[in-house]
Amino acid sequence: MATVTLKSFTGLRQSSTEQTNFVSHVPSSLSLPQRRSSLRVTAARSTPKLSNRKLRVAVIGGGPAGGAAAETLAQGGIETVLIERKMDNCKPCGGAIPLCMVGEFNLPLDIIDRRVTKMKMISPSNIAVDIGRTLKEHEYIGMVRREVLDAYLRERAEKSGATVINGLFLKMDHPENWDSPYTLHYTEYDGKTGSTGTKKTMEVDAVIGADGANSRVAKSIDAGDYDYAIAFQERIRIPDDKMTYYEDLAEMYVGDDVSPDFYGWVFPKCDHVAVGTGTVTHKGDIKKFQLATRNRAKDKILGGKIIRVEAHPIPEHPRPRRLSKRVALVGDAAGYVTKCSGEGIYFAAKSGRMCAEAIVEGSQNGKKMIDEGDLRKYLEKWDKTYLPTYRVLDVLQKVFYRSNPAREAFVEMCADEYVQKMTFDSYLYKRVAPGSPLEDIKLAVNTIGSLVRANALRREIEKLNV
Amino acid sequence: MSISMALFSPPISSSLQNPNLIPKISSSLLFSTKRFSLVSVTRASSDNGTTSPVSATVSEVPKPTSVAVKEAPVKSPAESSSASENGAVAAAETDSTTTTVIKFENTKWVNGTWDLKQFEKDGKTDWDSVIVSEAKRRKWLEDNPETTTNDEPVLFDTSIIPWWAWMKRYHLPEAELLNGRAAMIGFFMAYFVDSLTGVGLVDQMGNFFCKTLLFVSVAGVLFIRKNEDLDKLKDLFDETTLYDKQWQAAWKEPDSTTGSSKK
């Protein structure tokens, strides 16, 4: 048993060259090569111990996902390397983190620039609804600067024992055998500005791809593509008296003028506001949507100066393949951004941590080699924990972002206290709370009523058009 | 409508040079002057700068006269003409950077909501006209998106209009239509089945196949009301299952879904 590696590989993908190295436990009726659609994953208890070294894992990308993954790996006793291409990267991002993230990741409170406790939803006909009355004293949405948060998580990873390298991942060579290492090719920057860096290679046993929406790791494992939204944002410094209005308030604008399938926002940041919008289907018109968003908020940001313009892609759904052999994707690289709200920071950090935990467990704290089965455990756990959340948000987006009447109904529904409580509970604590059935029925009736009324008004509008 | 268009065009071009024309036009009752001053204001502002004091005065002018203009028969030509104007206005608005604020104004729209007392007819609120006014306001805003201000927040909630007003206006006519269709289909199906099989109406109701046919025809009448509904229903069904499929793709074999971006 020590020399011959016996593994049950029922249903896992394997290249034909690996067949010669081991005997699989599958029944004889299913002889190689196996292509099964149903997966029965069993842990590979029989992988050999690594005799003289710890498991080496590389984390590509040093954002929230990479930082959280590297920290958990290092704490679990694994030799970790974190490769990040730009240490002071000021990511274009909404920057909102839920309350549970502060607790779960032990974030110091000074990382949070602002605590948003009020939100205003504004419908296409400018009906404004305030939400946040149901929040308790200690509850808030934290607004952070990405460069501060990312740097903090990376520092913590380094303190736990990970090696942080400033470099750009180029490509990786896949291993020939099931236990050969991956060879990573990367360019290391030595800190001098303007230098092109030196090409280097590194051998690792497993890779976590946390390099964001345009992930190179994803490309190298043929993970497939996803639909993505373009989010366009302008940072505007507004006069102090106008800034007090946004002290702890964020705004969401919905409407066909602002975005056909998303929303426009005004989020307060440390000393300025971020005004932006996004879209999936009409990416070419994003500038028009941005103008419309600024127009809708015009009175409140009058006299502001644009200090920065930024745009970034937001994945809309996971990639078809989120892992391949000993490479796993986490965060934006995997496509873990929710619909409807477009939230990604918490899910990136959580998926990084979950993947790292799966590696730590599968390798028994770095003593054994891991295989695809261990990484599949992370996928299973992730899907089981968060798929309901993703599904609910997808339904919300489909129902309420369809058209202007639907958005009007959406804003009307947000005025309801029960809705506010449920929304904030599920956002702040990331659990789809059951709530009381009677209130749910009332909510369903009210939702249908709002939708019917809004659609009736749209029919009236169409009659006026004639 | 063509008459109104013809009457519109000379004032537009001349307003660029001659602001004195505007007061004359505003007194004419054929057009909703609020719409009209808007057109001249936009043209003026796209001229950049010189006419901004004029536009400030112009926006004051329509308010006292707008009450007189709000007669229902006069409104329909005004609405249809303003519909085309709104399109032009919206286009002009987005490319000029120094537009003056053009807001939705209506005497019945008070403090961000409709003043129901002004909608009374014979001592009771005329909900139909509230609905129509709100529809006009939304249409106006769709064509000319406005900024939101904290000084004049919009507070109107459609749920103040009672449910029976909505039913009377929208549900009942459509229900009548659908019931009529169902009755005709039902009668002819019953006759047809009877002539083919000899089974009378009462005996048909005892037969499983006939009951299924009845169910299918009722569902068809309910869900397929226009020709486009057939495709819409199919798309809806695909949509509901798409997200799940995208998540399950990680658990399927690689050759089936590579880079599928069907949205």
XYZ file of C-alpha atoms in Angstrom:
729
model
C 0.000 0.000 0.000
C 2.903 2.286 0.605
C 4.424 1.974 -2.819
C 1.462 1.325 -5.035
C -0.902 4.214 -4.887
C -4.451 2.994 -4.740
C -7.133 5.547 -5.164
C -10.783 5.476 -5.947
C -11.095 7.827 -8.806
C -14.680 7.189 -9.737
C -15.758 9.895 -12.061
C -12.855 12.278 -11.676
C -11.267 13.561 -14.799
C -7.892 12.093 -15.623
C -5.625 12.292 -18.595
C -4.837 8.981 -20.203
C -1.123 9.136 -19.333
C -1.945 8.859 -15.662
C -3.697 5.567 -16.056
C -0.454 3.646 -16.050
C 0.575 4.866 -12.660
C -2.124 3.456 -10.475
C -4.885 0.991 -10.185
C -8.281 2.457 -9.752
C -10.892 0.923 -7.529
C -13.655 1.246 -10.065
C -15.634 -1.864 -10.917
C -14.321 -3.763 -13.888
C -17.355 -2.939 -15.966
C -16.184 0.638 -16.162
C -12.705 0.291 -17.534
C -10.477 3.140 -18.547
C -10.717 5.825 -19.675
C -13.644 6.900 -17.528
C -15.953 9.721 -18.423
C -18.728 9.823 -15.901
C -21.244 12.552 -15.354
C -22.183 11.691 -11.810
C -19.492 12.137 -9.219
C -18.984 10.135 -6.139
C -15.981 11.663 -4.471
C -14.052 9.699 -1.935
C -11.131 11.077 -0.040
C -7.756 9.891 -1.133
C -6.576 8.515 2.133
C -3.931 6.565 0.422
C -1.809 9.356 -1.010
C 1.701 8.976 0.188
C 3.258 11.076 2.843
C 5.695 13.700 1.677
C 8.879 12.407 3.141
C 11.122 15.362 3.701
C 9.125 18.474 3.027
C 5.809 20.166 3.576
C 3.192 20.573 0.874
C 3.941 23.594 -1.296
C 1.035 25.664 -2.507
C 1.130 28.820 -4.585
C -1.631 31.409 -4.365
C -1.759 33.571 -7.472
C -3.273 36.959 -6.774
C -3.149 38.949 -3.566
C -6.651 40.349 -3.230
C -9.101 39.337 -0.528
C -9.339 35.791 -1.884
C -5.589 35.336 -2.165
C -4.823 36.943 1.152
C -7.379 34.879 3.041
C -6.265 31.670 1.326
C -2.577 32.292 1.984
C -3.207 33.043 5.642
C -5.227 29.889 6.209
C -2.680 27.778 4.370
C 0.235 29.189 6.285
C -1.563 28.730 9.571
C -2.261 25.147 8.594
C 1.407 24.390 8.286
C 1.744 24.476 4.518
C 4.588 26.119 2.684
C 2.752 28.994 1.005
C 3.785 31.463 -1.645
C 1.584 34.414 -2.581
C 2.276 36.057 -5.932
C 0.772 39.506 -6.419
C 1.592 41.748 -9.329
C 0.857 45.160 -7.850
C 1.215 45.638 -4.158
C -0.460 49.031 -3.983
C -3.221 48.226 -6.407
C -6.117 50.568 -5.937
C -8.869 48.339 -7.173
C -11.956 49.882 -8.709
C -14.592 48.496 -6.439
C -17.726 49.423 -4.544
C -15.885 48.523 -1.389
C -18.803 47.334 0.693
C -18.304 44.509 3.148
C -20.995 42.890 5.260
C -20.884 42.894 9.028
C -20.106 39.195 9.279
C -16.851 39.667 7.424
C -15.470 41.839 10.184
C -16.116 39.118 12.703
C -15.175 36.117 10.625
C -11.916 37.551 9.390
C -11.033 39.484 12.524
C -10.702 42.744 10.692
C -9.556 45.686 12.781
C -12.181 48.387 12.938
C -9.880 51.080 11.619
C -9.845 49.409 8.215
C -13.421 50.486 7.757
C -13.624 54.041 6.467
C -17.319 54.449 6.891
C -20.245 52.627 8.396
C -23.253 52.852 6.142
C -26.456 52.452 8.084
C -28.943 54.004 5.713
C -29.653 53.365 2.106
C -31.887 55.131 -0.326
C -33.445 53.290 -3.213
C -34.605 55.523 -6.028
C -37.019 54.279 -8.640
C -37.165 55.298 -12.283
C -39.799 57.924 -11.434
C -37.659 59.205 -8.593
C -39.743 57.709 -5.830
C -37.228 57.512 -3.012
C -37.440 54.972 -0.235
C -35.254 54.987 2.846
C -34.131 51.659 4.136
C -32.170 50.907 7.243
C -34.704 51.695 9.940
C -34.613 48.112 11.084
C -30.876 48.032 11.653
C -29.760 47.665 15.202
C -27.147 49.844 16.841
C -24.202 47.642 16.070
C -25.160 46.737 12.522
C -23.745 48.480 9.487
C -22.314 47.944 6.036
C -18.610 48.655 6.087
C -17.043 50.720 3.327
C -13.381 49.997 2.858
C -10.620 51.063 0.575
C -9.491 48.008 -1.333
C -5.821 48.899 -1.158
C -6.043 49.048 2.631
C -7.988 45.828 3.021
C -5.907 43.852 0.544
C -2.651 45.025 2.066
C -3.849 44.104 5.541
C -4.825 40.580 4.555
C -1.546 40.049 2.745
C 0.411 41.275 5.757
C -1.432 38.899 7.982
C -0.658 36.042 5.608
C 2.989 37.010 5.692
C 2.982 37.105 9.477
C 1.518 33.612 9.545
C 4.399 32.339 7.509
C 3.538 32.823 3.855
C 6.086 34.242 1.451
C 4.725 37.204 -0.464
C 6.324 37.776 -3.851
C 5.779 40.806 -6.028
C 5.503 39.196 -9.397
C 3.327 38.560 -12.403
C 2.168 35.038 -13.106
C 2.727 34.139 -16.745
C 1.845 30.513 -17.241
C 2.163 27.141 -15.667
C 3.291 23.727 -16.843
C 0.974 20.939 -15.954
C 2.492 17.915 -14.269
C 2.960 14.667 -16.146
C 2.260 12.404 -13.199
C -0.288 12.678 -10.519
C 2.340 13.618 -7.987
C 4.714 15.693 -10.087
C 4.797 19.357 -9.267
C 3.334 22.219 -11.253
C 5.972 24.520 -12.686
C 4.972 28.157 -12.505
C 6.545 30.734 -14.758
C 6.401 34.221 -13.391
C 8.189 37.531 -13.605
C 9.500 38.782 -10.330
C 9.735 42.501 -9.794
C 12.512 43.477 -7.500
C 11.002 46.659 -6.226
C 12.696 49.127 -8.542
C 10.101 51.156 -10.391
C 10.187 50.769 -14.131
C 12.202 47.577 -14.128
C 10.838 44.778 -16.226
C 11.612 42.135 -13.658
C 13.332 38.803 -13.944
C 11.744 35.655 -15.250
C 11.660 32.904 -12.722
C 10.138 29.506 -12.255
C 8.879 27.741 -9.198
C 7.683 24.244 -8.480
C 4.636 23.771 -6.329
C 2.279 20.927 -5.590
C -0.975 22.836 -5.846
C -2.141 26.219 -7.058
C -4.976 28.421 -5.911
C -6.010 30.859 -8.619
C -7.157 34.060 -6.939
C -6.177 36.425 -9.725
C -9.492 38.005 -10.399
C -11.891 38.376 -13.274
C -9.280 38.054 -16.046
C -7.623 35.132 -14.379
C -4.621 33.650 -16.127
C -4.781 30.591 -13.963
C -8.296 30.011 -15.228
C -7.061 30.272 -18.768
C -4.282 27.807 -18.184
C -6.650 25.174 -16.853
C -9.235 25.810 -19.588
C -11.804 26.788 -17.042
C -14.056 28.309 -19.659
C -15.592 31.744 -19.921
C -18.370 33.488 -18.119
C -20.684 36.357 -18.902
C -19.541 39.460 -17.201
C -20.822 42.925 -16.465
C -18.858 46.089 -16.927
C -18.909 48.311 -13.868
C -17.928 51.883 -14.506
C -17.235 54.213 -11.643
C -16.165 57.791 -11.131
C -14.776 58.981 -7.868
C -16.037 62.473 -7.185
C -14.927 64.790 -4.438
C -17.929 66.855 -3.444
C -18.161 69.901 -1.199
C -18.290 69.242 2.526
C -21.870 70.294 3.027
C -22.995 67.814 0.406
C -20.720 65.185 1.885
C -22.578 65.302 5.192
C -25.648 63.956 3.439
C -23.622 60.908 2.458
C -22.088 60.558 5.900
C -23.577 57.133 6.443
C -25.914 56.815 3.509
C -25.525 55.054 0.201
C -27.860 55.395 -2.732
C -29.058 53.010 -5.378
C -30.675 54.269 -8.549
C -32.695 51.959 -10.761
C -34.111 52.726 -14.142
C -33.688 52.093 -17.833
C -31.745 55.319 -18.147
C -29.264 54.269 -15.494
C -28.801 50.651 -16.485
C -30.914 48.111 -18.372
C -30.030 45.236 -16.100
C -28.196 46.570 -13.081
C -28.273 49.677 -10.931
C -26.429 52.934 -10.541
C -24.965 53.816 -7.195
C -23.513 56.567 -5.082
C -21.361 55.048 -2.377
C -19.529 57.176 0.158
C -15.845 56.485 0.524
C -13.285 57.934 2.867
C -13.444 61.531 1.690
C -15.268 61.348 -1.609
C -18.137 59.519 -3.210
C -18.051 56.883 -5.876
C -20.734 57.284 -8.522
C -21.065 54.422 -10.908
C -23.205 52.028 -12.852
C -22.884 48.726 -14.636
C -24.409 46.574 -17.310
C -24.102 43.173 -18.910
C -26.107 43.489 -22.067
C -25.362 47.016 -23.234
C -21.689 47.415 -22.500
C -21.217 49.865 -25.333
C -23.580 52.385 -23.767
C -21.910 52.456 -20.386
C -20.834 56.070 -20.715
C -24.402 57.059 -21.456
C -25.573 55.215 -18.383
C -22.926 56.907 -16.299
C -24.069 60.318 -17.488
C -27.626 59.397 -16.608
C -26.557 58.285 -13.135
C -24.740 61.520 -12.570
C -27.761 63.379 -13.822
C -30.039 61.653 -11.379
C -27.785 62.490 -8.497
C -26.950 65.893 -9.910
C -28.352 68.022 -7.151
C -26.537 66.069 -4.515
C -23.144 65.989 -6.155
C -23.237 69.463 -7.645
C -19.909 71.165 -7.534
C -18.006 67.932 -7.317
C -14.749 67.252 -9.038
C -14.010 63.923 -10.658
C -10.749 62.651 -9.229
C -10.614 59.237 -10.804
C -12.369 57.181 -13.435
C -12.234 53.437 -13.313
C -13.929 50.397 -14.756
C -13.728 46.679 -14.129
C -15.432 43.483 -15.182
C -17.716 41.692 -12.762
C -18.431 38.015 -13.388
C -22.076 37.111 -13.595
C -21.879 33.413 -12.902
C -19.220 30.805 -12.124
C -16.929 29.461 -14.777
C -17.850 26.050 -16.138
C -14.805 24.507 -14.483
C -13.697 25.813 -11.149
C -10.958 23.326 -10.564
C -8.757 20.940 -12.439
C -6.547 18.377 -10.765
C -4.632 20.299 -8.140
C -5.523 23.790 -9.291
C -8.574 25.505 -7.866
C -10.110 28.883 -8.564
C -11.504 31.142 -5.884
C -13.054 34.576 -5.707
C -13.679 36.555 -8.889
C -11.520 34.118 -10.859
C -14.113 31.458 -10.142
C -16.983 33.885 -10.716
C -18.392 34.051 -7.206
C -20.131 37.381 -7.529
C -23.789 37.500 -6.591
C -26.414 38.750 -8.927
C -28.676 41.627 -8.040
C -26.222 43.273 -5.651
C -22.956 42.428 -7.344
C -21.259 41.613 -4.068
C -17.906 39.902 -4.336
C -15.450 40.828 -1.599
C -16.890 38.655 1.127
C -17.384 35.683 -1.167
C -13.873 36.005 -2.507
C -12.336 35.973 0.949
C -14.597 33.186 2.137
C -13.909 30.988 -0.874
C -10.172 31.535 -0.499
C -10.408 30.460 3.087
C -12.614 27.458 2.307
C -10.324 26.225 -0.427
C -7.294 26.600 1.809
C -9.068 24.734 4.592
C -9.836 21.890 2.203
C -6.174 21.709 1.226
C -5.027 21.789 4.828
C -7.436 19.023 5.734
C -6.715 16.889 2.708
C -2.997 17.091 3.218
C -3.267 16.642 6.956
C -1.500 19.901 7.705
C 0.944 19.660 4.892
C 2.212 16.178 5.525
C 0.614 14.449 2.568
C 0.172 15.118 -1.096
C -3.337 16.172 -2.093
C -5.343 15.343 -5.152
C -8.420 16.565 -6.963
C -10.747 14.870 -4.510
C -9.631 17.140 -1.709
C -10.234 20.217 -3.785
C -13.646 18.904 -4.823
C -14.551 18.922 -1.155
C -14.118 22.683 -1.167
C -16.462 22.973 -4.153
C -19.039 20.793 -2.473
C -18.923 22.756 0.728
C -19.114 26.048 -1.110
C -22.073 25.044 -3.247
C -23.895 23.588 -0.289
C -23.421 26.674 1.863
C -23.967 29.457 -0.608
C -25.932 28.185 -3.575
C -29.279 29.102 -1.941
C -28.051 32.663 -1.479
C -26.949 32.882 -5.093
C -30.203 31.413 -6.305
C -32.337 33.819 -4.313
C -30.399 36.809 -5.582
C -30.659 35.507 -9.120
C -34.435 35.262 -8.805
C -34.578 38.767 -7.379
C -32.563 40.105 -10.271
C -34.704 38.308 -12.824
C -37.949 39.507 -11.324
C -37.092 43.056 -10.325
C -34.495 44.310 -12.764
C -36.427 43.351 -15.871
C -38.128 46.566 -16.733
C -39.102 49.914 -15.340
C -42.412 48.708 -13.875
C -40.595 45.887 -12.148
C -38.106 48.352 -10.712
C -40.894 50.597 -9.492
C -42.429 47.607 -7.769
C -39.035 46.750 -6.315
C -38.614 50.162 -4.769
C -42.171 50.075 -3.451
C -41.506 46.722 -1.828
C -38.378 48.067 -0.188
C -40.497 50.436 1.835
C -41.924 47.483 3.708
C -40.304 46.872 7.094
C -40.371 43.126 6.841
C -38.553 43.272 3.518
C -35.926 45.541 4.982
C -35.369 43.269 7.921
C -35.057 40.173 5.755
C -32.798 41.912 3.249
C -30.401 43.224 5.827
C -30.358 40.008 7.789
C -29.440 38.022 4.733
C -26.904 40.565 3.561
C -25.163 41.252 6.830
C -25.009 37.704 8.099
C -25.104 35.780 4.853
C -27.855 33.464 5.853
C -31.176 33.033 4.125
C -33.246 33.432 7.256
C -36.657 31.685 7.211
C -38.793 34.448 8.697
C -42.398 34.014 9.732
C -44.796 32.316 7.271
C -47.620 34.787 7.795
C -45.378 37.700 6.979
C -44.056 35.817 3.993
C -47.555 35.395 2.633
C -48.291 39.062 3.181
C -45.041 39.876 1.445
C -45.909 37.664 -1.504
C -49.304 39.297 -1.848
C -47.802 42.767 -1.617
C -45.139 41.918 -4.173
C -47.691 40.666 -6.633
C -49.797 43.730 -5.973
C -46.882 46.067 -6.612
C -45.906 44.282 -9.787
C -49.471 44.315 -11.051
C -49.888 48.014 -10.349
C -46.597 48.942 -11.929
C -47.352 46.920 -15.032
C -50.813 48.441 -15.227
C -49.232 51.878 -15.153
C -46.921 50.811 -17.928
C -49.875 49.777 -20.046
C -51.339 53.201 -19.382
C -48.071 54.778 -20.497
C -48.159 52.726 -23.672
C -51.686 53.911 -24.309
C -50.441 57.476 -24.020
C -47.742 56.773 -26.537
C -50.231 55.934 -29.224
C -50.122 66.349 -34.958
C -48.596 67.545 -38.212
C -50.172 70.929 -37.643
C -48.621 71.159 -34.228
C -45.269 70.127 -35.649
C -45.453 72.799 -38.282
C -46.348 75.343 -35.684
C -43.508 74.225 -33.493
C -40.711 74.530 -36.005
C -40.694 78.246 -36.747
C -40.652 79.215 -33.071
C -37.748 76.871 -32.378
C -35.454 78.411 -34.944
C -36.525 81.946 -34.216
C -36.261 81.568 -30.472
C -32.539 81.329 -30.926
C -32.494 84.927 -32.024
C -35.699 86.295 -30.668
C -36.631 85.591 -27.089
C -39.606 87.900 -27.406
C -41.434 85.218 -29.307
C -41.645 82.979 -26.306
C -44.276 84.870 -24.279
C -46.516 85.001 -27.358
C -46.340 81.279 -27.801
C -46.960 80.529 -24.179
C -50.291 82.242 -24.308
C -51.562 79.996 -27.039
C -53.831 77.345 -25.603
C -53.342 74.776 -28.315
C -50.178 73.415 -26.771
C -49.280 72.464 -23.269
C -47.074 75.416 -22.637
C -44.986 73.658 -20.103
C -43.806 71.273 -22.803
C -43.244 74.093 -25.148
C -41.181 76.294 -22.935
C -39.102 73.236 -22.346
C -38.261 72.931 -26.003
C -37.302 76.557 -26.289
C -35.312 76.363 -23.097
C -33.338 73.414 -24.361
C -32.630 75.042 -27.680
C -31.629 78.170 -25.844
C -29.287 76.358 -23.567
C -27.674 74.463 -26.372
C -26.920 77.842 -27.803
C -24.755 78.168 -24.724
C -25.174 80.791 -22.195
C -26.685 83.891 -23.598
C -30.273 82.922 -23.109
C -30.105 81.535 -19.607
C -31.751 84.542 -17.956
C -34.518 84.167 -20.497
C -35.031 80.539 -19.683
C -35.380 81.406 -16.027
C -38.214 83.734 -16.798
C -39.776 81.347 -19.238
C -40.146 78.646 -16.651
C -42.223 81.005 -14.547
C -44.571 81.850 -17.365
C -46.305 78.526 -17.951
C -47.304 77.903 -14.365
C -50.252 80.314 -14.114
C -51.537 79.331 -17.533
C -51.088 75.614 -17.102
C -54.245 75.344 -15.019
C -56.279 76.568 -17.942
C -54.584 74.145 -20.248
C -55.402 71.038 -18.262
C -58.613 70.215 -20.104
C -58.945 66.590 -21.076
C -59.823 67.037 -24.781
C -57.058 69.559 -25.261
C -54.608 67.244 -23.648
C -54.588 64.476 -26.200
C -53.120 66.446 -29.109
C -50.790 68.090 -26.645
C -49.697 64.726 -25.335
C -49.080 63.266 -28.764
C -47.102 66.274 -29.858
C -45.200 66.377 -26.623
C -44.353 62.722 -27.093
C -42.361 63.549 -30.174
C -40.954 66.627 -28.547
C -39.877 64.704 -25.512
C -37.761 62.520 -27.720
C -36.018 65.548 -29.144
C -35.661 67.102 -25.748
C -34.058 64.046 -24.296
C -31.565 63.933 -27.118
C -30.691 67.576 -26.726
C -30.352 67.197 -22.983
C -27.801 64.488 -23.028
C -25.336 66.230 -25.247
C -25.465 69.738 -23.846
C -23.517 70.149 -20.672
C -25.112 73.359 -19.434
C -28.795 72.452 -19.403
C -31.110 74.267 -17.115
C -33.121 72.097 -14.806
C -36.313 70.990 -16.476
C -38.628 69.438 -13.996
C -41.934 67.739 -14.031
C -44.474 70.273 -12.944
C -48.157 69.914 -12.466
C -50.510 71.796 -10.209
C -51.889 68.577 -8.809
C -48.416 67.319 -7.922
C -47.825 68.865 -4.554
C -44.895 68.146 -2.254
C -43.807 65.057 -4.068
C -47.177 63.370 -4.242
C -50.515 63.736 -5.911
C -52.926 65.980 -4.061
C -55.986 63.783 -4.020
C -58.283 66.645 -3.133
C -57.734 68.093 -6.571
C -58.936 64.926 -8.208
C -62.409 65.015 -6.776
C -65.418 64.525 -8.941
C -68.876 64.664 -7.385
C -67.348 64.566 -3.950
C -65.380 61.337 -4.524
C -61.820 60.979 -5.739
C -61.640 60.108 -9.383
C -59.062 57.335 -9.177
C -58.921 56.867 -12.895
C -57.513 60.317 -13.384
C -55.000 59.752 -10.588
C -53.806 56.648 -12.411
C -53.599 58.491 -15.701
C -51.724 61.402 -14.137
C -49.196 59.100 -12.533
C -48.716 57.317 -15.846
C -48.040 60.644 -17.512
C -45.579 61.597 -14.840
C -43.705 58.318 -15.270
C -43.668 58.677 -18.999
C -42.338 62.177 -18.671
C -39.589 61.009 -16.405
C -38.700 58.099 -18.629
C -38.141 60.486 -21.466
C -36.520 63.221 -19.399
C -34.786 61.696 -16.433
C -34.559 64.183 -13.619
C -32.253 64.609 -10.756
C -33.499 63.675 -7.348
C -33.255 66.347 -4.732
C -33.505 66.196 -1.014
C -35.567 69.351 -0.926
C -38.435 67.873 -2.897
C -38.461 64.137 -2.358
C -40.954 62.087 -4.291
C -43.196 60.283 -1.881
C -46.020 58.927 -3.967
C -46.925 55.312 -3.343
C -49.256 53.610 -5.792
C -50.833 51.576 -3.037
C -52.964 54.529 -1.938
C -55.079 53.873 -4.992
C -57.586 51.257 -3.839
C -57.499 47.799 -5.311
C -60.933 48.012 -6.863
C -59.917 51.037 -8.923
C -57.122 48.983 -10.470
C -59.443 46.060 -11.035
C -62.103 48.124 -12.690
C -59.636 49.754 -15.004
C -57.349 46.904 -15.987
C -58.492 43.566 -14.798
C -62.145 43.643 -15.723
C -61.786 44.512 -19.417
C -59.152 41.868 -19.905
C -61.102 39.339 -17.876
C -64.100 39.967 -20.108
C -61.966 39.394 -23.170
C -60.470 36.186 -21.865
C -63.779 34.838 -20.650
C -65.245 35.533 -24.068
C -62.432 33.635 -25.749
C -62.752 30.753 -23.318
C -66.501 30.575 -23.884
C -66.154 30.488 -27.656
C -63.396 27.902 -27.547
C -65.378 25.865 -25.036
C -68.527 25.887 -27.114
C -66.836 24.897 -30.328
C -64.670 22.241 -28.692
C -67.747 20.702 -27.057
C -69.598 20.716 -30.394
C -66.606 19.317 -32.235
C -65.978 16.483 -29.804
C -69.667 15.704 -29.744
C -69.905 15.538 -33.528
C -66.811 13.315 -33.743
C -67.495 10.933 -30.931
C -71.145 11.362 -30.098
C -70.312 11.999 -26.456
C -72.540 14.770 -25.126
C -71.406 17.627 -22.927
C -72.326 16.006 -19.604
C -70.611 12.755 -20.530
C -67.559 14.637 -21.759
C -67.020 16.024 -18.273
C -66.734 12.498 -16.966
C -64.001 11.575 -19.403
C -60.376 12.063 -18.436
C -59.154 12.984 -21.891
C -61.841 15.624 -22.280
C -61.041 17.073 -18.893
C -57.377 17.294 -19.862
C -58.354 19.041 -23.080
C -60.411 21.490 -21.068
C -57.516 22.188 -18.740
C -55.123 22.749 -21.648
C -57.495 25.152 -23.398
C -58.114 27.180 -20.240
C -54.370 27.398 -19.597
C -53.806 28.357 -23.223
C -56.346 31.159 -23.071
C -54.831 32.445 -19.845
C -51.177 32.371 -20.795
C -51.124 32.931 -24.503
C -52.855 36.223 -25.079
C -50.739 37.690 -27.805
C -48.650 36.095 -30.505
C -45.415 37.046 -28.756
C -46.405 35.177 -25.614
C -45.394 31.816 -27.065
C -41.785 32.859 -27.442
C -41.819 34.766 -24.195
C -42.935 31.718 -22.249
C -40.227 29.595 -23.783
C -37.594 32.196 -22.972
C -38.877 32.480 -19.425
C -38.562 28.773 -18.933
C -35.000 28.766 -20.265
C -34.146 31.684 -18.053
C -35.322 30.012 -14.886
C -33.055 27.064 -15.416
C -30.003 28.826 -16.837
C -28.363 29.986 -13.619
C -28.597 26.570 -12.058
C -27.045 25.026 -15.138
C -24.158 27.461 -14.933
C -23.486 26.437 -11.343
C -23.795 22.746 -12.053
C -21.336 23.003 -14.911
C -18.462 22.475 -12.504
C -19.817 19.017 -11.783
C -20.213 17.964 -15.380
C -17.696 16.625 -17.834
C -15.542 19.155 -19.689
C -16.513 18.280 -23.222
C -20.139 19.308 -22.771
C -19.871 22.959 -21.757
C -16.854 24.988 -22.766
C -17.242 28.726 -22.815
C -20.973 28.635 -23.275
C -22.213 32.163 -22.972
C -25.862 31.898 -23.703
C -27.604 34.815 -22.188
